[in-house]
PDB file of C-alpha atoms in Angstrom:
ATOM      1  CA  UNK A 447      26.344 122.496 -42.446  1.00  0.00           C
ATOM      2  CA  UNK A 448      23.093 123.952 -43.412  1.00  0.00           C
ATOM      3  CA  UNK A 449      20.081 123.913 -41.852  1.00  0.00           C
ATOM      4  CA  UNK A 450      17.983 120.836 -40.010  1.00  0.00           C
ATOM      5  CA  UNK A 451      14.000 122.289 -40.190  1.00  0.00           C
ATOM      6  CA  UNK A 452      10.853 122.133 -37.725  1.00  0.00           C
ATOM      7  CA  UNK A 453       7.842 121.542 -38.634  1.00  0.00           C
ATOM      8  CA  UNK A 454       5.030 124.780 -39.757  1.00  0.00           C
ATOM      9  CA  UNK A 455       1.726 125.015 -40.540  1.00  0.00           C
ATOM     10  CA  UNK A 456       1.161 120.727 -40.064  1.00  0.00           C
ATOM     11  CA  UNK A 457      -1.282 119.271 -42.031  1.00  0.00           C
ATOM     12  CA  UNK A 458      -3.741 116.080 -40.402  1.00  0.00           C
ATOM     13  CA  UNK A 459      -2.118 113.485 -39.162  1.00  0.00           C
ATOM     14  CA  UNK A 460      -4.056 111.480 -42.745  1.00  0.00           C
ATOM     15  CA  UNK A 461      -3.122 114.118 -45.143  1.00  0.00           C
ATOM     16  CA  UNK A 462      -0.251 113.467 -47.282  1.00  0.00           C
ATOM     17  CA  UNK A 463       1.548 116.677 -48.072  1.00  0.00           C
ATOM     18  CA  UNK A 464       3.246 118.187 -51.307  1.00  0.00           C
ATOM     19  CA  UNK A 465       5.681 120.498 -49.785  1.00  0.00           C
ATOM     20  CA  UNK A 466       8.920 120.631 -51.331  1.00  0.00           C
ATOM     21  CA  UNK A 467      12.178 120.055 -49.564  1.00  0.00           C
ATOM     22  CA  UNK A 468      13.046 123.085 -51.026  1.00  0.00           C
ATOM     23  CA  UNK A 469      10.443 124.955 -48.872  1.00  0.00           C
ATOM     24  CA  UNK A 470      13.525 125.039 -45.588  1.00  0.00           C
ATOM     25  CA  UNK A 471      14.267 128.374 -44.593  1.00  0.00           C
ATOM     26  CA  UNK A 472      11.695 129.544 -42.583  1.00  0.00           C
ATOM     27  CA  UNK A 473      12.264 126.056 -39.952  1.00  0.00           C
ATOM     28  CA  UNK A 474      13.720 125.043 -37.411  1.00  0.00           C
ATOM     29  CA  UNK A 475      16.034 123.566 -36.526  1.00  0.00           C
ATOM     30  CA  UNK A 476      14.501 119.603 -34.565  1.00  0.00           C
ATOM     31  CA  UNK A 477      16.246 120.160 -31.290  1.00  0.00           C
ATOM     32  CA  UNK A 478      16.097 123.109 -30.763  1.00  0.00           C
ATOM     33  CA  UNK A 479      12.076 122.438 -30.588  1.00  0.00           C
ATOM     34  CA  UNK A 480      10.524 122.941 -27.315  1.00  0.00           C
ATOM     35  CA  UNK A 481      10.129 119.505 -25.747  1.00  0.00           C
ATOM     36  CA  UNK A 482       6.933 118.875 -23.728  1.00  0.00           C
ATOM     37  CA  UNK A 483       7.425 117.885 -20.649  1.00  0.00           C
ATOM     38  CA  UNK A 484       8.852 114.906 -19.128  1.00  0.00           C
ATOM     39  CA  UNK A 485       8.273 113.156 -15.892  1.00  0.00           C
ATOM     40  CA  UNK A 486       5.568 115.647 -15.103  1.00  0.00           C
ATOM     41  CA  UNK A 487       7.748 118.669 -15.603  1.00  0.00           C
ATOM     42  CA  UNK A 488       6.019 122.044 -15.692  1.00  0.00           C
ATOM     43  CA  UNK A 489       6.723 123.772 -18.421  1.00  0.00           C
ATOM     44  CA  UNK A 490       7.266 126.914 -16.369  1.00  0.00           C
ATOM     45  CA  UNK A 491      11.242 127.102 -15.001  1.00  0.00           C
ATOM     46  CA  UNK A 492      11.774 126.186 -11.615  1.00  0.00           C
ATOM     47  CA  UNK A 493      15.393 126.705 -10.086  1.00  0.00           C
ATOM     48  CA  UNK A 494      17.780 128.317 -11.695  1.00  0.00           C
ATOM     49  CA  UNK A 495      17.532 127.071 -15.122  1.00  0.00           C
ATOM     50  CA  UNK A 496      16.818 128.303 -18.453  1.00  0.00           C
ATOM     51  CA  UNK A 497      12.771 127.840 -19.592  1.00  0.00           C
ATOM     52  CA  UNK A 498      12.104 125.435 -22.554  1.00  0.00           C
ATOM     53  CA  UNK A 499      12.672 127.702 -25.784  1.00  0.00           C
ATOM     54  CA  UNK A 500      13.393 126.633 -29.172  1.00  0.00           C
ATOM     55  CA  UNK A 501      17.402 127.408 -28.683  1.00  0.00           C
ATOM     56  CA  UNK A 502      18.012 125.612 -26.256  1.00  0.00           C
ATOM     57  CA  UNK A 503      18.210 122.222 -25.780  1.00  0.00           C
ATOM     58  CA  UNK A 504      18.744 120.404 -22.641  1.00  0.00           C
ATOM     59  CA  UNK A 505      21.224 117.080 -21.759  1.00  0.00           C
ATOM     60  CA  UNK A 506      22.176 114.931 -18.686  1.00  0.00           C
ATOM     61  CA  UNK A 507      23.248 112.170 -17.943  1.00  0.00           C
ATOM     62  CA  UNK A 508      27.155 111.848 -17.326  1.00  0.00           C
ATOM     63  CA  UNK A 509      27.438 110.261 -21.070  1.00  0.00           C
ATOM     64  CA  UNK A 510      25.462 112.414 -22.871  1.00  0.00           C
ATOM     65  CA  UNK A 511      26.771 115.697 -21.329  1.00  0.00           C
ATOM     66  CA  UNK A 512      30.545 114.333 -21.659  1.00  0.00           C
ATOM     67  CA  UNK A 513      30.585 113.979 -25.208  1.00  0.00           C
ATOM     68  CA  UNK A 514      28.605 117.374 -25.565  1.00  0.00           C
ATOM     69  CA  UNK A 515      31.338 119.101 -23.771  1.00  0.00           C
ATOM     70  CA  UNK A 516      34.237 117.604 -25.602  1.00  0.00           C
ATOM     71  CA  UNK A 517      32.592 117.820 -29.358  1.00  0.00           C
ATOM     72  CA  UNK A 518      32.660 120.793 -30.030  1.00  0.00           C
ATOM     73  CA  UNK A 519      29.509 120.569 -32.857  1.00  0.00           C
ATOM     74  CA  UNK A 520      27.278 122.575 -30.549  1.00  0.00           C
ATOM     75  CA  UNK A 521      27.323 125.744 -28.677  1.00  0.00           C
ATOM     76  CA  UNK A 522      27.271 125.438 -24.531  1.00  0.00           C
ATOM     77  CA  UNK A 523      25.754 127.613 -22.437  1.00  0.00           C
ATOM     78  CA  UNK A 524      25.402 127.056 -18.413  1.00  0.00           C
ATOM     79  CA  UNK A 525      26.394 123.420 -16.782  1.00  0.00           C
ATOM     80  CA  UNK A 526      24.369 122.038 -13.800  1.00  0.00           C
ATOM     81  CA  UNK A 527      26.963 119.912 -11.785  1.00  0.00           C
ATOM     82  CA  UNK A 528      26.151 118.183  -7.988  1.00  0.00           C
ATOM     83  CA  UNK A 529      28.446 118.446  -5.368  1.00  0.00           C
ATOM     84  CA  UNK A 530      28.933 114.421  -6.361  1.00  0.00           C
ATOM     85  CA  UNK A 531      29.450 114.889  -9.567  1.00  0.00           C
ATOM     86  CA  UNK A 532      30.946 117.878 -10.487  1.00  0.00           C
ATOM     87  CA  UNK A 533      34.539 116.609 -10.147  1.00  0.00           C
ATOM     88  CA  UNK A 534      33.861 113.724 -12.590  1.00  0.00           C
ATOM     89  CA  UNK A 535      32.860 116.817 -15.227  1.00  0.00           C
ATOM     90  CA  UNK A 536      35.365 120.108 -13.732  1.00  0.00           C
ATOM     91  CA  UNK A 537      38.323 119.486 -16.736  1.00  0.00           C
ATOM     92  CA  UNK A 538      36.575 119.287 -19.045  1.00  0.00           C
ATOM     93  CA  UNK A 539      33.698 121.762 -18.085  1.00  0.00           C
ATOM     94  CA  UNK A 540      36.774 124.331 -17.739  1.00  0.00           C
ATOM     95  CA  UNK A 541      38.734 123.180 -21.460  1.00  0.00           C
ATOM     96  CA  UNK A 542      34.924 124.358 -22.864  1.00  0.00           C
ATOM     97  CA  UNK A 543      34.555 127.498 -20.588  1.00  0.00           C
ATOM     98  CA  UNK A 544      32.077 126.600 -18.403  1.00  0.00           C
ATOM     99  CA  UNK A 545      31.871 127.552 -15.328  1.00  0.00           C
ATOM    100  CA  UNK A 546      29.160 124.525 -13.645  1.00  0.00           C
ATOM    101  CA  UNK A 547      27.066 125.593 -11.163  1.00  0.00           C
ATOM    102  CA  UNK A 548      26.564 123.794  -7.230  1.00  0.00           C
ATOM    103  CA  UNK A 549      22.451 122.597  -7.582  1.00  0.00           C
ATOM    104  CA  UNK A 550      21.090 120.112  -5.432  1.00  0.00           C
ATOM    105  CA  UNK A 551      20.072 116.526  -7.260  1.00  0.00           C
ATOM    106  CA  UNK A 552      17.153 117.125  -5.889  1.00  0.00           C
ATOM    107  CA  UNK A 553      17.329 120.448  -7.929  1.00  0.00           C
ATOM    108  CA  UNK A 554      18.100 118.754 -11.245  1.00  0.00           C
ATOM    109  CA  UNK A 555      14.605 115.660 -10.428  1.00  0.00           C
ATOM    110  CA  UNK A 556      12.413 118.404  -9.987  1.00  0.00           C
ATOM    111  CA  UNK A 557      12.680 120.280 -13.393  1.00  0.00           C
ATOM    112  CA  UNK A 558      13.599 117.336 -15.357  1.00  0.00           C
ATOM    113  CA  UNK A 559      11.405 114.600 -13.493  1.00  0.00           C
ATOM    114  CA  UNK A 560      11.045 111.854 -12.034  1.00  0.00           C
ATOM    115  CA  UNK A 561      12.574 109.164 -14.283  1.00  0.00           C
ATOM    116  CA  UNK A 562      14.634 111.426 -15.842  1.00  0.00           C
ATOM    117  CA  UNK A 563      17.797 109.617 -15.108  1.00  0.00           C
ATOM    118  CA  UNK A 564      20.418 112.924 -14.637  1.00  0.00           C
ATOM    119  CA  UNK A 565      23.383 111.545 -12.704  1.00  0.00           C
ATOM    120  CA  UNK A 566      24.130 114.899 -11.037  1.00  0.00           C
ATOM    121  CA  UNK A 567      24.788 116.305 -14.443  1.00  0.00           C
ATOM    122  CA  UNK A 568      23.234 118.881 -17.010  1.00  0.00           C
ATOM    123  CA  UNK A 569      23.972 120.597 -19.563  1.00  0.00           C
ATOM    124  CA  UNK A 570      22.243 123.477 -22.011  1.00  0.00           C
ATOM    125  CA  UNK A 571      23.463 124.136 -25.485  1.00  0.00           C
ATOM    126  CA  UNK A 572      22.180 125.843 -28.401  1.00  0.00           C
ATOM    127  CA  UNK A 573      21.395 123.075 -31.377  1.00  0.00           C
ATOM    128  CA  UNK A 574      22.998 121.063 -33.273  1.00  0.00           C
ATOM    129  CA  UNK A 575      24.225 122.184 -37.670  1.00  0.00           C
ATOM    130  CA  UNK A 576      21.230 121.528 -39.223  1.00  0.00           C
ATOM    131  CA  UNK A 577      22.258 118.544 -42.164  1.00  0.00           C
ATOM    132  CA  UNK A 578      20.992 117.653 -45.655  1.00  0.00           C
ATOM    133  CA  UNK A 579      21.728 114.924 -47.320  1.00  0.00           C
ATOM    134  CA  UNK A 580      24.058 116.553 -49.900  1.00  0.00           C
ATOM    135  CA  UNK A 581      26.138 117.458 -46.823  1.00  0.00           C
ATOM    136  CA  UNK A 582      26.771 113.451 -45.739  1.00  0.00           C
ATOM    137  CA  UNK A 583      30.481 112.533 -45.176  1.00  0.00           C
ATOM    138  CA  UNK A 584      30.955 108.974 -47.233  1.00  0.00           C
ATOM    139  CA  UNK A 585      33.262 107.112 -44.713  1.00  0.00           C
ATOM    140  CA  UNK A 586      31.648 103.897 -43.877  1.00  0.00           C
ATOM    141  CA  UNK A 587      29.228 104.232 -46.993  1.00  0.00           C
ATOM    142  CA  UNK A 588      25.947 103.101 -44.929  1.00  0.00           C
ATOM    143  CA  UNK A 589      23.315 105.074 -43.494  1.00  0.00           C
ATOM    144  CA  UNK A 590      20.072 104.251 -41.658  1.00  0.00           C
ATOM    145  CA  UNK A 591      17.144 105.909 -42.566  1.00  0.00           C
ATOM    146  CA  UNK A 592      14.172 105.742 -40.057  1.00  0.00           C
ATOM    147  CA  UNK A 593      10.141 105.251 -41.506  1.00  0.00           C
ATOM    148  CA  UNK A 594       8.356 106.684 -38.756  1.00  0.00           C
ATOM    149  CA  UNK A 595       9.608 105.617 -35.367  1.00  0.00           C
ATOM    150  CA  UNK A 596       8.549 108.023 -32.895  1.00  0.00           C
ATOM    151  CA  UNK A 597       9.583 106.073 -29.612  1.00  0.00           C
ATOM    152  CA  UNK A 598      12.711 108.419 -28.616  1.00  0.00           C
ATOM    153  CA  UNK A 599      14.420 105.448 -26.291  1.00  0.00           C
ATOM    154  CA  UNK A 600      14.313 103.167 -30.105  1.00  0.00           C
ATOM    155  CA  UNK A 601      15.598 106.390 -31.854  1.00  0.00           C
ATOM    156  CA  UNK A 602      18.478 107.142 -29.323  1.00  0.00           C
ATOM    157  CA  UNK A 603      19.310 102.692 -28.768  1.00  0.00           C
ATOM    158  CA  UNK A 604      20.056 102.957 -32.686  1.00  0.00           C
ATOM    159  CA  UNK A 605      21.972 106.592 -32.525  1.00  0.00           C
ATOM    160  CA  UNK A 606      23.509 104.622 -30.632  1.00  0.00           C
ATOM    161  CA  UNK A 607      24.457 101.443 -32.462  1.00  0.00           C
ATOM    162  CA  UNK A 608      25.371 104.033 -35.878  1.00  0.00           C
ATOM    163  CA  UNK A 609      27.664 105.850 -33.927  1.00  0.00           C
ATOM    164  CA  UNK A 610      29.644 102.402 -32.616  1.00  0.00           C
ATOM    165  CA  UNK A 611      30.016 100.943 -36.564  1.00  0.00           C
ATOM    166  CA  UNK A 612      30.444 103.916 -37.944  1.00  0.00           C
ATOM    167  CA  UNK A 613      27.344 104.792 -39.645  1.00  0.00           C
ATOM    168  CA  UNK A 614      27.939 107.892 -41.656  1.00  0.00           C
ATOM    169  CA  UNK A 615      24.240 109.319 -41.479  1.00  0.00           C
ATOM    170  CA  UNK A 616      20.516 109.231 -40.104  1.00  0.00           C
ATOM    171  CA  UNK A 617      17.902 109.897 -41.720  1.00  0.00           C
ATOM    172  CA  UNK A 618      14.625 110.986 -39.871  1.00  0.00           C
ATOM    173  CA  UNK A 619      11.103 112.533 -41.281  1.00  0.00           C
ATOM    174  CA  UNK A 620      10.711 116.021 -39.701  1.00  0.00           C
ATOM    175  CA  UNK A 621       6.873 114.415 -38.895  1.00  0.00           C
ATOM    176  CA  UNK A 622       6.880 111.645 -36.528  1.00  0.00           C
ATOM    177  CA  UNK A 623       9.959 111.101 -35.119  1.00  0.00           C
ATOM    178  CA  UNK A 624      11.055 112.742 -31.238  1.00  0.00           C
ATOM    179  CA  UNK A 625      13.493 114.961 -30.393  1.00  0.00           C
ATOM    180  CA  UNK A 626      16.914 115.259 -30.546  1.00  0.00           C
ATOM    181  CA  UNK A 627      16.945 116.151 -26.218  1.00  0.00           C
ATOM    182  CA  UNK A 628      16.247 115.047 -23.215  1.00  0.00           C
ATOM    183  CA  UNK A 629      15.282 111.303 -23.093  1.00  0.00           C
ATOM    184  CA  UNK A 630      16.871 110.950 -26.655  1.00  0.00           C
ATOM    185  CA  UNK A 631      20.140 111.907 -25.579  1.00  0.00           C
ATOM    186  CA  UNK A 632      20.853 109.470 -22.846  1.00  0.00           C
ATOM    187  CA  UNK A 633      19.761 106.796 -24.558  1.00  0.00           C
ATOM    188  CA  UNK A 634      21.944 107.300 -27.544  1.00  0.00           C
ATOM    189  CA  UNK A 635      24.794 107.882 -24.304  1.00  0.00           C
ATOM    190  CA  UNK A 636      26.861 111.011 -26.487  1.00  0.00           C
ATOM    191  CA  UNK A 637      26.431 110.079 -29.500  1.00  0.00           C
ATOM    192  CA  UNK A 638      23.971 112.593 -30.818  1.00  0.00           C
ATOM    193  CA  UNK A 639      27.210 113.976 -31.167  1.00  0.00           C
ATOM    194  CA  UNK A 640      28.529 112.179 -34.146  1.00  0.00           C
ATOM    195  CA  UNK A 641      26.587 111.234 -35.281  1.00  0.00           C
ATOM    196  CA  UNK A 642      25.386 113.140 -38.894  1.00  0.00           C
ATOM    197  CA  UNK A 643      21.730 114.153 -37.801  1.00  0.00           C
ATOM    198  CA  UNK A 644      19.348 114.872 -41.783  1.00  0.00           C
ATOM    199  CA  UNK A 645      16.042 115.658 -41.604  1.00  0.00           C
ATOM    200  CA  UNK A 646      13.049 114.935 -44.280  1.00  0.00           C
ATOM    201  CA  UNK A 647       9.698 116.512 -44.954  1.00  0.00           C
ATOM    202  CA  UNK A 648       9.320 113.612 -47.444  1.00  0.00           C
ATOM    203  CA  UNK A 649      11.149 109.992 -46.905  1.00  0.00           C
ATOM    204  CA  UNK A 650      10.296 109.223 -51.238  1.00  0.00           C
ATOM    205  CA  UNK A 651      11.740 111.961 -51.494  1.00  0.00           C
ATOM    206  CA  UNK A 652      15.351 111.770 -49.505  1.00  0.00           C
ATOM    207  CA  UNK A 653      15.397 107.962 -50.839  1.00  0.00           C
ATOM    208  CA  UNK A 654      15.160 108.769 -54.719  1.00  0.00           C
ATOM    209  CA  UNK A 655      18.220 111.706 -53.546  1.00  0.00           C
ATOM    210  CA  UNK A 656      20.128 108.452 -52.542  1.00  0.00           C
ATOM    211  CA  UNK A 657      19.996 106.945 -55.310  1.00  0.00           C
ATOM    212  CA  UNK A 658      20.541 109.719 -57.298  1.00  0.00           C
ATOM    213  CA  UNK A 659      23.735 109.692 -55.421  1.00  0.00           C
ATOM    214  CA  UNK A 660      24.486 106.407 -56.082  1.00  0.00           C
ATOM    215  CA  UNK A 661      23.479 104.952 -53.256  1.00  0.00           C
ATOM    216  CA  UNK A 662      21.501 100.690 -52.722  1.00  0.00           C
ATOM    217  CA  UNK A 663      17.776 101.226 -50.584  1.00  0.00           C
ATOM    218  CA  UNK A 664      17.287  98.116 -48.741  1.00  0.00           C
ATOM    219  CA  UNK A 665      14.190  97.697 -45.889  1.00  0.00           C
ATOM    220  CA  UNK A 666      14.479  95.633 -43.740  1.00  0.00           C
ATOM    221  CA  UNK A 667      11.238  93.882 -42.188  1.00  0.00           C
ATOM    222  CA  UNK A 668      10.198  90.988 -41.391  1.00  0.00           C
ATOM    223  CA  UNK A 669       8.141  89.632 -44.205  1.00  0.00           C
ATOM    224  CA  UNK A 670      11.036  90.378 -46.583  1.00  0.00           C
ATOM    225  CA  UNK A 671      11.984  88.528 -49.559  1.00  0.00           C
ATOM    226  CA  UNK A 672      15.419  87.414 -48.983  1.00  0.00           C
ATOM    227  CA  UNK A 673      17.518  87.234 -45.176  1.00  0.00           C
ATOM    228  CA  UNK A 674      20.274  90.038 -44.968  1.00  0.00           C
ATOM    229  CA  UNK A 675      22.948  87.613 -45.012  1.00  0.00           C
ATOM    230  CA  UNK A 676      22.597  87.005 -49.013  1.00  0.00           C
ATOM    231  CA  UNK A 677      20.983  89.718 -50.251  1.00  0.00           C
ATOM    232  CA  UNK A 678      23.214  91.243 -52.430  1.00  0.00           C
ATOM    233  CA  UNK A 679      25.301  94.662 -50.469  1.00  0.00           C
ATOM    234  CA  UNK A 680      27.503  97.179 -51.120  1.00  0.00           C
ATOM    235  CA  UNK A 681      28.451 100.692 -50.273  1.00  0.00           C
ATOM    236  CA  UNK A 682      26.995 103.471 -50.632  1.00  0.00           C
ATOM    237  CA  UNK A 683      24.548 101.731 -48.723  1.00  0.00           C
ATOM    238  CA  UNK A 684      20.797 102.680 -47.101  1.00  0.00           C
ATOM    239  CA  UNK A 685      19.037 101.140 -44.849  1.00  0.00           C
ATOM    240  CA  UNK A 686      15.402 101.846 -44.295  1.00  0.00           C
ATOM    241  CA  UNK A 687      14.137 101.053 -41.111  1.00  0.00           C
ATOM    242  CA  UNK A 688      10.034 100.606 -40.649  1.00  0.00           C
ATOM    243  CA  UNK A 689       8.303 101.707 -37.328  1.00  0.00           C
ATOM    244  CA  UNK A 690       7.149  99.306 -34.831  1.00  0.00           C
ATOM    245  CA  UNK A 691       3.677  97.335 -35.748  1.00  0.00           C
ATOM    246  CA  UNK A 692       3.584  99.846 -38.975  1.00  0.00           C
ATOM    247  CA  UNK A 693       6.679  99.000 -40.916  1.00  0.00           C
ATOM    248  CA  UNK A 694       7.934 100.298 -43.545  1.00  0.00           C
ATOM    249  CA  UNK A 695       4.779 102.639 -45.320  1.00  0.00           C
ATOM    250  CA  UNK A 696       4.652 101.945 -49.160  1.00  0.00           C
ATOM    251  CA  UNK A 697       5.722 104.245 -50.650  1.00  0.00           C
ATOM    252  CA  UNK A 698       9.223 103.956 -48.676  1.00  0.00           C
ATOM    253  CA  UNK A 699       8.993 100.004 -49.478  1.00  0.00           C
ATOM    254  CA  UNK A 700       8.030 101.093 -52.909  1.00  0.00           C
ATOM    255  CA  UNK A 701      11.600 103.208 -53.128  1.00  0.00           C
ATOM    256  CA  UNK A 702      13.760  99.679 -52.223  1.00  0.00           C
ATOM    257  CA  UNK A 703      15.978  97.843 -54.409  1.00  0.00           C
ATOM    258  CA  UNK A 704      15.454  95.163 -51.734  1.00  0.00           C
ATOM    259  CA  UNK A 705      13.872  94.251 -48.497  1.00  0.00           C
ATOM    260  CA  UNK A 706      15.097  92.076 -46.723  1.00  0.00           C
ATOM    261  CA  UNK A 707      14.308  90.603 -43.527  1.00  0.00           C
ATOM    262  CA  UNK A 708      16.818  88.525 -40.177  1.00  0.00           C
ATOM    263  CA  UNK A 709      16.257  85.236 -39.835  1.00  0.00           C
ATOM    264  CA  UNK A 710      16.135  84.785 -36.542  1.00  0.00           C
ATOM    265  CA  UNK A 711      15.937  80.435 -35.354  1.00  0.00           C
ATOM    266  CA  UNK A 712      14.319  80.730 -31.882  1.00  0.00           C
ATOM    267  CA  UNK A 713      10.779  80.517 -31.362  1.00  0.00           C
ATOM    268  CA  UNK A 714      10.053  84.612 -31.509  1.00  0.00           C
ATOM    269  CA  UNK A 715      10.503  86.134 -34.547  1.00  0.00           C
ATOM    270  CA  UNK A 716      10.881  89.459 -34.379  1.00  0.00           C
ATOM    271  CA  UNK A 717      13.216  91.814 -32.030  1.00  0.00           C
ATOM    272  CA  UNK A 718      12.458  95.445 -30.983  1.00  0.00           C
ATOM    273  CA  UNK A 719      13.481  97.906 -33.676  1.00  0.00           C
ATOM    274  CA  UNK A 720      16.630  99.320 -31.827  1.00  0.00           C
ATOM    275  CA  UNK A 721      17.968  95.192 -31.328  1.00  0.00           C
ATOM    276  CA  UNK A 722      16.932  94.786 -35.105  1.00  0.00           C
ATOM    277  CA  UNK A 723      19.120  97.661 -36.189  1.00  0.00           C
ATOM    278  CA  UNK A 724      21.807  96.487 -33.898  1.00  0.00           C
ATOM    279  CA  UNK A 725      21.023  92.947 -35.161  1.00  0.00           C
ATOM    280  CA  UNK A 726      21.689  94.350 -38.619  1.00  0.00           C
ATOM    281  CA  UNK A 727      24.441  96.347 -38.926  1.00  0.00           C
ATOM    282  CA  UNK A 728      26.898  93.901 -37.019  1.00  0.00           C
ATOM    283  CA  UNK A 729      25.870  91.189 -40.323  1.00  0.00           C
ATOM    284  CA  UNK A 730      26.054  93.976 -43.076  1.00  0.00           C
ATOM    285  CA  UNK A 731      29.346  95.053 -41.394  1.00  0.00           C
ATOM    286  CA  UNK A 732      31.008  91.836 -41.073  1.00  0.00           C
ATOM    287  CA  UNK A 733      29.960  91.189 -44.902  1.00  0.00           C
ATOM    288  CA  UNK A 734      31.250  95.102 -46.431  1.00  0.00           C
ATOM    289  CA  UNK A 735      34.754  93.779 -44.287  1.00  0.00           C
ATOM    290  CA  UNK A 736      34.860  90.046 -46.455  1.00  0.00           C
ATOM    291  CA  UNK A 737      34.375  92.297 -49.366  1.00  0.00           C
ATOM    292  CA  UNK A 738      36.654  94.554 -48.261  1.00  0.00           C
ATOM    293  CA  UNK A 739      39.226  91.553 -47.612  1.00  0.00           C
TER     294      UNK A 739
END
């Protein structure tokens, strides 16, 4: 797979960028960028752990660590485990060629921050391989595109749902999207190791590329013209989710073949974006399966 980039010399937030998608040779993978401290953690190394670095990803929590150990998609560096957690991971670590280092739970908490639910496990690894749109392998025929969704908990939950429904890829923007490490990986509960992540400079241009490859592009918005239950659906299909509050940006909306909504019967007419994604994928999965039958 090809490389996935991080930004270089960002333009100001409100200034559009005209950099071309193919200018990718000097960028580092998104989950390789040094993430800011979480939960008050100092950037200086503590205990036996590696300091923050562009080529080191920190994963913690039972599911995230287990799937990274068995996924075979990244190079594994060091595994840290508490005495309580070690028996649950020892065999997988041995198979992966790692010798776990025993640490105290308080060391993990100091390193990761008080809010990190590490479950006694921390893995240091290299970033995932980068991917381009051309690398997407069609299986379910469905991809998700996120239009500047920035909250790592939401993106992690979306990734977990995408994995559960066999989505072929998750497309995100370089700017205004979270790092694929730490809290996002924990929220994804291991799904990060199974879903292809494609990071693009310009989402509108990426949607054009998908359309050129035969995808129909459907945006999701609470003010969509028709319910997702009734809008025509076929594969390959790209579903586009907008950020909470802002929704789909103008250029993104213009690239959509249609904009659909979730018709909700209750007094609350909108959902958190990760919940909306789960509901939408449920409807889409059932409709596409019915077409096959």
